[in-house]
PDB file of C-alpha atoms in Angstrom:
ATOM      1  CA  MET H  13      87.570  68.212 304.287  1.00  0.00           C
ATOM      2  CA  THR H  14      90.022  65.920 305.560  1.00  0.00           C
ATOM      3  CA  ASN H  15      88.880  62.620 303.358  1.00  0.00           C
ATOM      4  CA  HIS H  16      91.386  60.004 305.473  1.00  0.00           C
ATOM      5  CA  LEU H  17      91.527  60.946 309.177  1.00  0.00           C
ATOM      6  CA  ASN H  18      93.848  58.209 311.413  1.00  0.00           C
ATOM      7  CA  LEU H  19      94.219  57.408 315.178  1.00  0.00           C
ATOM      8  CA  ALA H  20      97.408  59.839 315.050  1.00  0.00           C
ATOM      9  CA  GLN H  21      96.195  62.916 314.057  1.00  0.00           C
ATOM     10  CA  PHE H  22      93.471  62.410 316.909  1.00  0.00           C
ATOM     11  CA  ARG H  23      95.368  61.668 319.425  1.00  0.00           C
ATOM     12  CA  GLU H  24      97.601  65.144 318.209  1.00  0.00           C
ATOM     13  CA  HIS H  25      93.959  66.784 319.443  1.00  0.00           C
ATOM     14  CA  LEU H  26      92.953  65.168 322.424  1.00  0.00           C
ATOM     15  CA  HIS H  27      91.294  67.288 325.076  1.00  0.00           C
ATOM     16  CA  THR H  28      90.536  69.992 322.387  1.00  0.00           C
ATOM     17  CA  ASP H  29      87.211  70.953 320.869  1.00  0.00           C
ATOM     18  CA  PHE H  30      85.446  70.456 317.773  1.00  0.00           C
ATOM     19  CA  ALA H  31      82.464  73.161 316.332  1.00  0.00           C
ATOM     20  CA  VAL H  32      79.327  72.027 315.376  1.00  0.00           C
ATOM     21  CA  GLN H  33      77.084  74.578 314.149  1.00  0.00           C
ATOM     22  CA  ILE H  34      73.230  73.785 314.724  1.00  0.00           C
ATOM     23  CA  SER H  35      71.700  76.786 313.335  1.00  0.00           C
ATOM     24  CA  GLU H  36      72.969  79.659 310.886  1.00  0.00           C
ATOM     25  CA  THR H  37      73.553  82.218 314.021  1.00  0.00           C
ATOM     26  CA  GLN H  38      75.033  79.478 316.604  1.00  0.00           C
ATOM     27  CA  SER H  39      77.185  76.261 317.222  1.00  0.00           C
ATOM     28  CA  ILE H  40      78.343  74.095 319.786  1.00  0.00           C
ATOM     29  CA  ASN H  41      81.445  72.445 320.835  1.00  0.00           C
ATOM     30  CA  LEU H  42      82.209  68.654 321.567  1.00  0.00           C
ATOM     31  CA  LYS H  43      85.950  68.510 323.161  1.00  0.00           C
ATOM     32  CA  LEU H  44      87.648  65.333 322.278  1.00  0.00           C
ATOM     33  CA  ASN H  45      87.248  63.957 325.014  1.00  0.00           C
ATOM     34  CA  THR H  46      88.827  59.975 324.964  1.00  0.00           C
ATOM     35  CA  ILE H  47      90.546  57.551 322.825  1.00  0.00           C
ATOM     36  CA  GLN H  48      90.165  53.838 323.203  1.00  0.00           C
ATOM     37  CA  VAL H  49      92.079  51.840 320.670  1.00  0.00           C
ATOM     38  CA  ARG H  50      90.469  48.774 319.816  1.00  0.00           C
ATOM     39  CA  GLN H  51      93.365  47.371 317.204  1.00  0.00           C
ATOM     40  CA  GLU H  52      96.403  48.943 316.262  1.00  0.00           C
ATOM     41  CA  LYS H  53      98.183  46.636 313.031  1.00  0.00           C
ATOM     42  CA  PRO H  54     100.628  48.082 310.366  1.00  0.00           C
ATOM     43  CA  THR H  55      97.593  46.912 307.759  1.00  0.00           C
ATOM     44  CA  CYS H  56      94.281  48.218 310.500  1.00  0.00           C
ATOM     45  CA  GLU H  57      93.613  50.160 313.132  1.00  0.00           C
ATOM     46  CA  GLU H  58      90.171  50.545 314.798  1.00  0.00           C
ATOM     47  CA  PHE H  59      90.063  53.122 317.602  1.00  0.00           C
ATOM     48  CA  SER H  60      86.682  55.134 318.975  1.00  0.00           C
ATOM     49  CA  LEU H  61      86.505  58.985 319.993  1.00  0.00           C
ATOM     50  CA  THR H  62      84.286  59.770 322.788  1.00  0.00           C
ATOM     51  CA  PHE H  63      83.877  63.750 322.911  1.00  0.00           C
ATOM     52  CA  LEU H  64      82.138  65.701 325.284  1.00  0.00           C
ATOM     53  CA  GLY H  65      79.201  68.498 324.809  1.00  0.00           C
ATOM     54  CA  PRO H  66      76.905  70.738 326.210  1.00  0.00           C
ATOM     55  CA  LEU H  67      73.873  69.329 328.160  1.00  0.00           C
ATOM     56  CA  GLU H  68      71.610  72.520 326.925  1.00  0.00           C
ATOM     57  CA  TYR H  69      71.663  71.276 323.312  1.00  0.00           C
ATOM     58  CA  GLN H  70      72.023  66.900 322.690  1.00  0.00           C
ATOM     59  CA  LEU H  71      72.246  65.757 319.326  1.00  0.00           C
ATOM     60  CA  ILE H  72      71.023  63.430 317.352  1.00  0.00           C
ATOM     61  CA  GLN H  73      72.826  59.883 316.037  1.00  0.00           C
ATOM     62  CA  GLN H  74      74.173  61.478 312.850  1.00  0.00           C
ATOM     63  CA  THR H  75      76.971  62.509 310.512  1.00  0.00           C
ATOM     64  CA  LEU H  76      78.617  65.512 312.146  1.00  0.00           C
ATOM     65  CA  HIS H  77      79.732  68.097 309.738  1.00  0.00           C
ATOM     66  CA  LEU H  78      82.896  69.498 312.206  1.00  0.00           C
ATOM     67  CA  SER H  79      85.364  72.327 312.420  1.00  0.00           C
ATOM     68  CA  HIS H  80      88.944  72.226 314.040  1.00  0.00           C
ATOM     69  CA  PRO H  81      91.265  74.848 313.976  1.00  0.00           C
ATOM     70  CA  VAL H  82      94.370  73.138 313.275  1.00  0.00           C
ATOM     71  CA  MET H  83      92.381  69.428 311.712  1.00  0.00           C
ATOM     72  CA  GLY H  84      90.201  71.903 309.518  1.00  0.00           C
ATOM     73  CA  GLU H  85      86.852  70.097 307.901  1.00  0.00           C
ATOM     74  CA  LEU H  86      85.463  66.744 308.837  1.00  0.00           C
ATOM     75  CA  ASP H  87      82.476  64.673 308.981  1.00  0.00           C
ATOM     76  CA  ILE H  88      82.043  61.971 311.621  1.00  0.00           C
ATOM     77  CA  PHE H  89      79.453  59.699 312.129  1.00  0.00           C
ATOM     78  CA  ILE H  90      78.593  60.409 316.222  1.00  0.00           C
ATOM     79  CA  VAL H  91      75.741  57.990 318.275  1.00  0.00           C
ATOM     80  CA  PRO H  92      74.816  59.891 321.359  1.00  0.00           C
ATOM     81  CA  VAL H  93      76.130  57.020 324.268  1.00  0.00           C
ATOM     82  CA  SER H  94      75.296  58.595 327.853  1.00  0.00           C
ATOM     83  CA  ARG H  95      74.704  61.577 329.776  1.00  0.00           C
ATOM     84  CA  ASP H  96      76.326  62.965 333.295  1.00  0.00           C
ATOM     85  CA  GLN H  97      76.222  66.343 335.272  1.00  0.00           C
ATOM     86  CA  ASN H  98      79.321  67.289 332.710  1.00  0.00           C
ATOM     87  CA  GLY H  99      77.454  66.889 329.544  1.00  0.00           C
ATOM     88  CA  ILE H 100      76.462  64.717 326.846  1.00  0.00           C
ATOM     89  CA  SER H 101      78.661  62.062 325.146  1.00  0.00           C
ATOM     90  CA  TYR H 102      78.591  61.263 321.716  1.00  0.00           C
ATOM     91  CA  GLU H 103      80.260  58.323 320.797  1.00  0.00           C
ATOM     92  CA  ALA H 104      82.627  57.490 317.056  1.00  0.00           C
ATOM     93  CA  VAL H 105      84.335  54.686 316.091  1.00  0.00           C
ATOM     94  CA  PHE H 106      86.831  53.942 313.302  1.00  0.00           C
ATOM     95  CA  TYR H 107      87.512  50.774 311.284  1.00  0.00           C
ATOM     96  CA  GLN H 108      90.052  50.839 308.232  1.00  0.00           C
ATOM     97  CA  PHE H 109      92.517  49.203 306.642  1.00  0.00           C
ATOM     98  CA  LEU H 110      96.022  50.798 305.950  1.00  0.00           C
ATOM     99  CA  ASN H 111      98.408  50.792 303.401  1.00  0.00           C
ATOM    100  CA  ALA H 112     101.086  48.702 305.145  1.00  0.00           C
ATOM    101  CA  GLU H 113     103.861  51.373 303.873  1.00  0.00           C
ATOM    102  CA  THR H 114     102.109  54.441 304.227  1.00  0.00           C
ATOM    103  CA  GLY H 115     100.158  53.767 307.519  1.00  0.00           C
ATOM    104  CA  THR H 116      97.663  55.960 305.501  1.00  0.00           C
ATOM    105  CA  ALA H 117      94.179  54.655 304.947  1.00  0.00           C
ATOM    106  CA  THR H 118      93.335  53.147 302.196  1.00  0.00           C
ATOM    107  CA  THR H 119      90.283  53.524 300.478  1.00  0.00           C
ATOM    108  CA  ALA H 120      87.629  50.748 299.178  1.00  0.00           C
TER     109      ALA H 120
END
């Protein structure tokens, strides 16, 4: 599982699918639909991701275990934020301090 997710990683995979296992035999895809940068500095980054899921299955606010073909296994806290004819939108918000030399997330 990826421990330190960052804005650059998600930018590389905008408009790609992340699988969520909802039962032993069924999964759904959430498409990374938008990325909103709220703050990007050498010492911290704050951004939000919006995923679009199917209308047929609504997820509740929770930490999801997502799987991506390139990024691998990820645990991300998501919140349902809207619903329209295209599907259900979910948001994940990230705020993290970065190592100014390497640009990677630091652990608290």
